[in-house]
Short mmCIF file of C-alpha atoms in Angstrom, two decimals:
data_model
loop_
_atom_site.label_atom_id
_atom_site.label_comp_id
_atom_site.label_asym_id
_atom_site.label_seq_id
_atom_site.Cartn_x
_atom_site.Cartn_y
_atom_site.Cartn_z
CA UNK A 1 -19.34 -28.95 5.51
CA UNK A 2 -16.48 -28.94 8.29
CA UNK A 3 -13.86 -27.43 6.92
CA UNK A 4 -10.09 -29.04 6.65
CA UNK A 5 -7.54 -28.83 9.66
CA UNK A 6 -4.52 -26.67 9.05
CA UNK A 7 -1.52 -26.20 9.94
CA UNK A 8 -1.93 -22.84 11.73
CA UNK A 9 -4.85 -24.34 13.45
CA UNK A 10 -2.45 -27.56 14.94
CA UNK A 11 -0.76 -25.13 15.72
CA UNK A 12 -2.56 -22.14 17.26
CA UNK A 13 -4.10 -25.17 19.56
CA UNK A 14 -1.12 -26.78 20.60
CA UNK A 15 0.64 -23.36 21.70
CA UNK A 16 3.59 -23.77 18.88
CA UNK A 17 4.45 -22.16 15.62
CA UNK A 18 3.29 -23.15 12.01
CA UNK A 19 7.09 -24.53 11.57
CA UNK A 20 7.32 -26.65 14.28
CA UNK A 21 4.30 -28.41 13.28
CA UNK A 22 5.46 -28.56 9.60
CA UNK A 23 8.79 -30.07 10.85
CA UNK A 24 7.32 -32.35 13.61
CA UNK A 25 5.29 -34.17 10.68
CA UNK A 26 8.09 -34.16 8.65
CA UNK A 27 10.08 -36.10 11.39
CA UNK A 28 12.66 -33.23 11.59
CA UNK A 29 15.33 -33.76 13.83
CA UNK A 30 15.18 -30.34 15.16
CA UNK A 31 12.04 -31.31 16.76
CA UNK A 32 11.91 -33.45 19.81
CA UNK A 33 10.34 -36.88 19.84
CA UNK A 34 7.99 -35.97 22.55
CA UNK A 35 6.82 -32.50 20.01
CA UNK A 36 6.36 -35.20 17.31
CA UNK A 37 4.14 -37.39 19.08
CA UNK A 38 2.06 -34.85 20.27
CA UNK A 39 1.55 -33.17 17.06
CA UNK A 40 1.27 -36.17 14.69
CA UNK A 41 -1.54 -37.49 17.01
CA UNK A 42 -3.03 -34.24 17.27
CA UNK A 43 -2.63 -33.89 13.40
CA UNK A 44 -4.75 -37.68 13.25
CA UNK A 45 -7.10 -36.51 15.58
CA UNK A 46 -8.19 -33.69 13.63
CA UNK A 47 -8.12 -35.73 10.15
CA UNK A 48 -5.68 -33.03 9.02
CA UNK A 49 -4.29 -34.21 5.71
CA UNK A 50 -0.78 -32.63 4.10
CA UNK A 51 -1.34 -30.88 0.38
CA UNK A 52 1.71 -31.02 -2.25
CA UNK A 53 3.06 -27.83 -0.81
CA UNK A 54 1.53 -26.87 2.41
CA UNK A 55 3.68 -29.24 4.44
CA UNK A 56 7.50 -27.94 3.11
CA UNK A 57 7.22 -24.45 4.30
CA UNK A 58 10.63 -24.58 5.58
CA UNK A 59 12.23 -27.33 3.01
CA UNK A 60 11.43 -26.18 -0.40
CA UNK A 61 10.60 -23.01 -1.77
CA UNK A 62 6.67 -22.53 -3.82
CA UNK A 63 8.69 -20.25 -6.13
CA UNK A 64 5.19 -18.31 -5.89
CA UNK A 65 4.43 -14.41 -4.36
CA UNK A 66 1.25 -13.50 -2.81
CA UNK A 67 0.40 -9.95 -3.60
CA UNK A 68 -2.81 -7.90 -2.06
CA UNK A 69 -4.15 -4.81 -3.62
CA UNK A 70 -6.49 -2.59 -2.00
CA UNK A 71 -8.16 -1.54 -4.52
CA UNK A 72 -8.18 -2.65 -8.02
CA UNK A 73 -9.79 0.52 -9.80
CA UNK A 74 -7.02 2.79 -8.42
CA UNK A 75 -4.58 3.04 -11.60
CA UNK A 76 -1.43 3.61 -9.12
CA UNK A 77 -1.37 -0.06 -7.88
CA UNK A 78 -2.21 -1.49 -11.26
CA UNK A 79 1.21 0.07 -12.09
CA UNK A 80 2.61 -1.36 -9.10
CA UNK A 81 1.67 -4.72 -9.81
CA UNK A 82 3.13 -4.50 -13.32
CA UNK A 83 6.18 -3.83 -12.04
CA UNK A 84 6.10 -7.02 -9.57
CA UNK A 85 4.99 -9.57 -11.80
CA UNK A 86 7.60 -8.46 -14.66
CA UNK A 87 10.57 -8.80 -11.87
CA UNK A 88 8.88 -11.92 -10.55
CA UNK A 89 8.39 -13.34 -14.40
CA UNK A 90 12.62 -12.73 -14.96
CA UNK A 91 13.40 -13.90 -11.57
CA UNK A 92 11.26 -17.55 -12.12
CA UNK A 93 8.76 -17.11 -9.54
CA UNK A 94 4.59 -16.78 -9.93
CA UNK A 95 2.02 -14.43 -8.72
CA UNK A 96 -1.24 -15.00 -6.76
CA UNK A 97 -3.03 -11.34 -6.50
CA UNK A 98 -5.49 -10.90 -3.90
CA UNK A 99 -8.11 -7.96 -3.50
CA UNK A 100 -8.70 -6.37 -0.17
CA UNK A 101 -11.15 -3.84 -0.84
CA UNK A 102 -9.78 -1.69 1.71
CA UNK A 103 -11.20 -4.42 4.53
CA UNK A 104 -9.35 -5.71 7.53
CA UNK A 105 -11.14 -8.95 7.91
CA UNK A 106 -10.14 -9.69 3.93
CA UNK A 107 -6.77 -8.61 4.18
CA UNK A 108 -6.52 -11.09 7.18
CA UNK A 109 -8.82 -13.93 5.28
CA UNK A 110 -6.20 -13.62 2.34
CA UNK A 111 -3.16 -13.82 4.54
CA UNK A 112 -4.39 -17.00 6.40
CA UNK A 113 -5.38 -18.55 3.52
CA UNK A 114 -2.11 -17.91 0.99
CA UNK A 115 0.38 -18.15 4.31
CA UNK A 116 -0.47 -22.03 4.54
CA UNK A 117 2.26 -22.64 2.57
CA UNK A 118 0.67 -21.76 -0.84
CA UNK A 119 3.15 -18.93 -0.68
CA UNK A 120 6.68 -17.82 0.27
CA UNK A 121 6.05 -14.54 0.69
CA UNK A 122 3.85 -11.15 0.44
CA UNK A 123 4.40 -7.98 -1.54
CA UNK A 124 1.25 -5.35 -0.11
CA UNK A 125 -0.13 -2.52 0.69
CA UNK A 126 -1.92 -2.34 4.46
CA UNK A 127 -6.11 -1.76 3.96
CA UNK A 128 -7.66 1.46 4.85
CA UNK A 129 -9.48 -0.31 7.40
CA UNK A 130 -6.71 -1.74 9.13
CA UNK A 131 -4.67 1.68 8.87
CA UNK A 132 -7.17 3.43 10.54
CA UNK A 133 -7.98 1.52 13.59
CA UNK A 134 -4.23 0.37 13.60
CA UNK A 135 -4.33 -3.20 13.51
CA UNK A 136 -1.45 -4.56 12.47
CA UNK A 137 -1.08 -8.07 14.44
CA UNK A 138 -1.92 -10.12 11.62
CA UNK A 139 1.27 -8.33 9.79
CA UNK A 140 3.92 -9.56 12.64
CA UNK A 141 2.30 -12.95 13.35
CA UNK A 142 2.69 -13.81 9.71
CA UNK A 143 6.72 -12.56 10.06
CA UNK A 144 6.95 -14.62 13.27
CA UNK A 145 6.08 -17.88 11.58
CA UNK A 146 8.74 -17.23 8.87
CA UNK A 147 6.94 -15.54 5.80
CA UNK A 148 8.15 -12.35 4.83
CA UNK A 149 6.59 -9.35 3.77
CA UNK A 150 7.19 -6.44 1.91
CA UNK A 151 5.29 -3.01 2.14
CA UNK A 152 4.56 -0.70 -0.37
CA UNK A 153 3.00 2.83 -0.35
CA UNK A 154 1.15 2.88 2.47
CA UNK A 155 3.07 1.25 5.71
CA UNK A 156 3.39 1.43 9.09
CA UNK A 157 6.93 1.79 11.53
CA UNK A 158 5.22 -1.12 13.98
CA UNK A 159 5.83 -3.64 11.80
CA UNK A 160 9.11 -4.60 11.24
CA UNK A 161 9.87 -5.91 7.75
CA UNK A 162 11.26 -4.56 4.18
CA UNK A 163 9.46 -1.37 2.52
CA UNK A 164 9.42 0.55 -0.38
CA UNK A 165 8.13 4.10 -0.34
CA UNK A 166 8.22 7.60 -1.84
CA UNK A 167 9.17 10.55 -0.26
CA UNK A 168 5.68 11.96 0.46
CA UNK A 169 6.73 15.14 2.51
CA UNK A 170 9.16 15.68 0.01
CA UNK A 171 6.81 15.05 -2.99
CA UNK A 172 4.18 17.32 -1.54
CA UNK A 173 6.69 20.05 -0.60
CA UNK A 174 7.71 20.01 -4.07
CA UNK A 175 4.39 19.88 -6.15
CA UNK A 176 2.96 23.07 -3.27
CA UNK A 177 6.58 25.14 -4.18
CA UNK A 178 5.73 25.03 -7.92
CA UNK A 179 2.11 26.46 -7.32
CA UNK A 180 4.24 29.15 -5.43
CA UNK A 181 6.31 29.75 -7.96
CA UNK A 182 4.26 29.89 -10.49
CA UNK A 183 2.46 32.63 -8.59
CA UNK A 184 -0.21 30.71 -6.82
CA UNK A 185 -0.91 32.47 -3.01
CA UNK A 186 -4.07 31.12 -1.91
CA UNK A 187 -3.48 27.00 -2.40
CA UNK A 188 -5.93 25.10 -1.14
CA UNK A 189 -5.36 21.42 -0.04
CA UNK A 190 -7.92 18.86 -0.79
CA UNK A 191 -7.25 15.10 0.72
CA UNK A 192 -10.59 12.18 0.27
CA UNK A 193 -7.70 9.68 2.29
CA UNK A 194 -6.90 11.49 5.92
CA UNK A 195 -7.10 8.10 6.93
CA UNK A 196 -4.26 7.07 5.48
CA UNK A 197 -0.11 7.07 6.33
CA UNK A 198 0.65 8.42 2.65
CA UNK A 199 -2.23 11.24 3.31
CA UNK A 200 -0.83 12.77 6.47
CA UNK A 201 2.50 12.96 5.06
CA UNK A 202 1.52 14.63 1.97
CA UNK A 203 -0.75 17.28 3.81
CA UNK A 204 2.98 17.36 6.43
CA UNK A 205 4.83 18.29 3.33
CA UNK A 206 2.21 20.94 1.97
CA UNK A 207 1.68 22.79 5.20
CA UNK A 208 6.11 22.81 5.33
CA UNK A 209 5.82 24.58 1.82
CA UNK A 210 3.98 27.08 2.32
CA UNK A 211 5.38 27.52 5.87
CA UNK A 212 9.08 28.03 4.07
CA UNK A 213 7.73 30.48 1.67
CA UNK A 214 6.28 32.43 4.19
CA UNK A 215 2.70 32.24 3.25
CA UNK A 216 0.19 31.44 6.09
CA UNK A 217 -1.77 28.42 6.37
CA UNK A 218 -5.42 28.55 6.05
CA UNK A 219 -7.34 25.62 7.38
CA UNK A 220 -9.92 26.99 6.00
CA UNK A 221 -9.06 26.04 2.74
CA UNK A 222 -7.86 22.43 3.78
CA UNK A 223 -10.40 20.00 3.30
CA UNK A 224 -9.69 16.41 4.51
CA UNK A 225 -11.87 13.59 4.75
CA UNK A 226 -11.37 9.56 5.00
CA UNK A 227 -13.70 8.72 2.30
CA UNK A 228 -14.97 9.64 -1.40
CA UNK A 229 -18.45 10.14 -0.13
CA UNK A 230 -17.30 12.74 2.68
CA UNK A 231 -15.15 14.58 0.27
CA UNK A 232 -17.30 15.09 -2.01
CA UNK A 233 -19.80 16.53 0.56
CA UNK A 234 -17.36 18.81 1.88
CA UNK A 235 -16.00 20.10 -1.32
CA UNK A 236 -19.51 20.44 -3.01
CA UNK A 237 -19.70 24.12 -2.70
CA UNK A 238 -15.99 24.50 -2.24
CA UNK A 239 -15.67 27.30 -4.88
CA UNK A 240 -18.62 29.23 -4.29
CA UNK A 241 -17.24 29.86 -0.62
CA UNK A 242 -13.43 30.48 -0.94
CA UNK A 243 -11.50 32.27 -3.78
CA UNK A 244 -8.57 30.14 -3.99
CA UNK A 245 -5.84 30.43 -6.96
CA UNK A 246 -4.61 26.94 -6.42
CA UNK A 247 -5.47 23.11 -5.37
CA UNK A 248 -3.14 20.76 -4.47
CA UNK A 249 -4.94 17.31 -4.50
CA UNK A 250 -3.38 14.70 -2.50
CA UNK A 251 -5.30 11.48 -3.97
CA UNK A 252 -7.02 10.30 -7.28
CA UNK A 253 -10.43 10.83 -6.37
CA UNK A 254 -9.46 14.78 -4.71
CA UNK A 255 -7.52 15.22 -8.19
CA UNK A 256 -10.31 14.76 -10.38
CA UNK A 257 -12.91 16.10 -8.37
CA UNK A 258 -10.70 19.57 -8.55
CA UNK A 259 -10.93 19.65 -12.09
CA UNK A 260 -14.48 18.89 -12.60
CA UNK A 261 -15.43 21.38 -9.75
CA UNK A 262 -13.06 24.30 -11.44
CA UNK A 263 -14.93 23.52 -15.12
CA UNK A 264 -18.43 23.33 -13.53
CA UNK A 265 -17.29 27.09 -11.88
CA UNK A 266 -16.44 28.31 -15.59
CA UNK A 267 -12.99 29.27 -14.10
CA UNK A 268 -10.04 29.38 -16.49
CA UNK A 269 -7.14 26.67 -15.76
CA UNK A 270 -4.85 27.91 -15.32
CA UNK A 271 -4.65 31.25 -15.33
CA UNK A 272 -7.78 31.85 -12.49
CA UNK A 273 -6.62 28.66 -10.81
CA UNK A 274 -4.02 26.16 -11.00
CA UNK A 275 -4.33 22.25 -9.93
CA UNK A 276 -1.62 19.34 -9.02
CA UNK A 277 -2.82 16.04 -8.28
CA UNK A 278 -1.02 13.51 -6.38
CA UNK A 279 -1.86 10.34 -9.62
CA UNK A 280 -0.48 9.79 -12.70
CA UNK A 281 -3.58 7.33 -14.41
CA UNK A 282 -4.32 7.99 -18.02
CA UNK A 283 -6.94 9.71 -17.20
CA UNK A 284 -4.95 13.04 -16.33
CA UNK A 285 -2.86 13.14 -19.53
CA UNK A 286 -6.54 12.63 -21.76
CA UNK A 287 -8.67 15.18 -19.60
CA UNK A 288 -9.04 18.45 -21.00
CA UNK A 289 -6.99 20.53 -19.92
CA UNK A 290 -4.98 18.02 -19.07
CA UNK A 291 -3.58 17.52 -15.05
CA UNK A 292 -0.42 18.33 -13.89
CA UNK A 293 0.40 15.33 -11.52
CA UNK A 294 3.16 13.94 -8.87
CA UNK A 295 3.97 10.61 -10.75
CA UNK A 296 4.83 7.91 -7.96
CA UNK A 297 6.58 5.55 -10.77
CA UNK A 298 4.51 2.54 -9.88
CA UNK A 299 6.45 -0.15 -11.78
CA UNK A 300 9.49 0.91 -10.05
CA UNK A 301 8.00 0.84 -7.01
CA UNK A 302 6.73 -3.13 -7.95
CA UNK A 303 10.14 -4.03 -9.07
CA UNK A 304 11.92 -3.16 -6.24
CA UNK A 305 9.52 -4.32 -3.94
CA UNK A 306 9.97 -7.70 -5.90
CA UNK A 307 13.92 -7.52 -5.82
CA UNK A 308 13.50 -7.08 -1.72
CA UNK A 309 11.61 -9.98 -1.24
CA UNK A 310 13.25 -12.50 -3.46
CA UNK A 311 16.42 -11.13 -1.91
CA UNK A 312 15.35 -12.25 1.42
CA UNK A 313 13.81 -15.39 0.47
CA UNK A 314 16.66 -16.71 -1.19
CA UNK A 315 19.24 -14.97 1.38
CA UNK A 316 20.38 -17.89 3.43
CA UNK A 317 22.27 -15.44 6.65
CA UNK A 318 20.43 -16.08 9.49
CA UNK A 319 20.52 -11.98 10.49
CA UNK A 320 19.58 -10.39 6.96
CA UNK A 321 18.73 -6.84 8.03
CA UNK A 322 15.49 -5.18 6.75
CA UNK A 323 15.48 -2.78 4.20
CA UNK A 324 13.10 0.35 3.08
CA UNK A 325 13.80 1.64 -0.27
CA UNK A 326 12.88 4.96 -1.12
CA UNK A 327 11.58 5.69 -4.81
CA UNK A 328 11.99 9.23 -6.23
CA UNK A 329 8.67 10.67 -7.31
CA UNK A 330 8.54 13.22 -10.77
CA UNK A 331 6.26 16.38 -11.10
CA UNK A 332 4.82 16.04 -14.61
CA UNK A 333 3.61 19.70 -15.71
CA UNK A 334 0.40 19.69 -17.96
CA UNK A 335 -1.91 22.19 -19.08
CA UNK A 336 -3.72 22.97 -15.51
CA UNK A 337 -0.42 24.81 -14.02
CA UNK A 338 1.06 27.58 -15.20
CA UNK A 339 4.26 27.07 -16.95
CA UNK A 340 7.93 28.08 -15.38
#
């Protein structure tokens, strides 16, 4: 079946943006008669045929936020998304959630398809995939045709629109300072998401550390990797190679993988080795011991992310700056650190 003319199509053929096409069929008189010809024809030609809110992308608001996950299993944005559809919920407005799955051509599907005018704007955090071969055109082609975005977590500085982030240097300098002081020497780093903005910076902030309390860095003892599959190969005799008296895990999947490889060793937690992870799912408050953990505050990350956007939409100055808000992060000491 051939599938229904849009309005970024009319568009994309006729060399103008989504909102002069919306306003040319709309008989704006922004639009010049000649533009309105052209694209109302074109619009016939093409059998293209207006929906109840695809057409008014400049006129009336949808009152409705497109959100994309990356990854559903990963407790952290479940939080997040809590946080954006309780601000959204107060504020009037709906939610459509989209899955990525970490892919580039889904994360662009899902854009194209909400940024018809199903939506007013987007609350998200960028793929894996499109992180790592830094593609971000779909991102500022979206902005250019006048819906915002907001990005959480994991972003990226060539993209110019609202954010909302945690301090991850800071974060990790903080978690890899209370291994120190708790006695900890020999840290090792573990990191499943190299790949990844938020994973550099965290691995920034741990090297800084132990750099400021004067312990040398040993990258033999840093394991990173850009998938679950590679960690887990690299880290599989982890233990049996290095005597380490510390992990910092930078990820979920590192965080948990640390504690099953330290109870599999028979080694005592924490008094032969101490672990942080960089999560704060159930799951490390009910494993036993339980994990010490850098808590991002993922509601509070959702709500402000939220508060940004409806901000913007409903902020009528024609030069509203752009905004990145920065969310405090909490170390939340369990049984697998030593106390203070």
């Amino acid at each position: 079946m051939k599938s229904k003319a849009t309005l970024k199509q009319i568009a994309k053929e006729l060399g103008v943006s989504v909102s002069t096409v919306s306003k040319a069929l709309n008989d704006s008189p922004e639009i010049s008669e000649p533009t309105k010809i052209r694209v109302k024809e074109y619009a016939k030609l093409k059998k293209y045929k207006p929906n109840s809110i695809g057409l008014n992308l400049k006129n009336r608001s949808t009152k409705t936020i497109g959100v994309i996950i990356p990854n559903i299993l990963n407790s952290f944005f479940a939080k997040v998304f809590k946080g954006i559809e309780k601000v959204a919920d107060e504020k009037g407005y709906k939610v459509i959630t989209c899955i990525s799955n970490e892919s580039l051509e889904k994360e662009i599907g899902v854009m194209e398809m909400l940024s018809n005018g199903t939506i007013d704007g987007f609350i998200l955090s960028i793929s894996q995939e499109a992180q790592k071969l830094q593609q971000f055109d779909h991102f500022k082609s979206i902005i250019s045709e006048g819906t915002p975005i907001v990005f959480f977590d994991r972003i990226t500085d060539e993209v110019n629109c609202d954010k909302v982030v945690v301090d991850d240097v800071d974060s990790a300098i903080n978690a890899t300072q209370h291994l120190v002081k708790t006695g900890c020497k020999k840290i090792a780093l573990f990191s499943a998401i190299n790949n990844l903005s938020v994973g550099k910076l965290r691995v920034e902030g741990y090297k800084k550390a132990l750099e400021g309390a004067g312990i040398k860095i040993d990258e033999k003892i840093i394991i990173l990797s850009e998938t679950e599959e590679d960690f887990d190969i690299k880290t599989n005799d982890f233990l049996d190679k290095n005597k380490v008296d510390a992990i910092f895990a930078v990820d979920e999947h590192a965080s948990v993988m640390a504690m099953k490889m330290a109870v599999k060793k028979g080694l005592k937690i924490p008094e032969e080795i101490s672990i942080i992870g960089f999560a704060d799912g159930v799951w490390s408050r009910r494993m036993t011991p339980s994990l010490s953990t850098v808590s991002q505050h993922g509601p509070e990350i959702g709500a402000e992310a939220t508060k940004l956007l409806i901000e913007r939409l409903e902020n009528k100055e024609e030069n509203y700056g752009y905004k990145t808000s920065v969310i405090k992060t909490e170390l939340r000491q369990r049984d697998s650190t030593k106390k203070l």
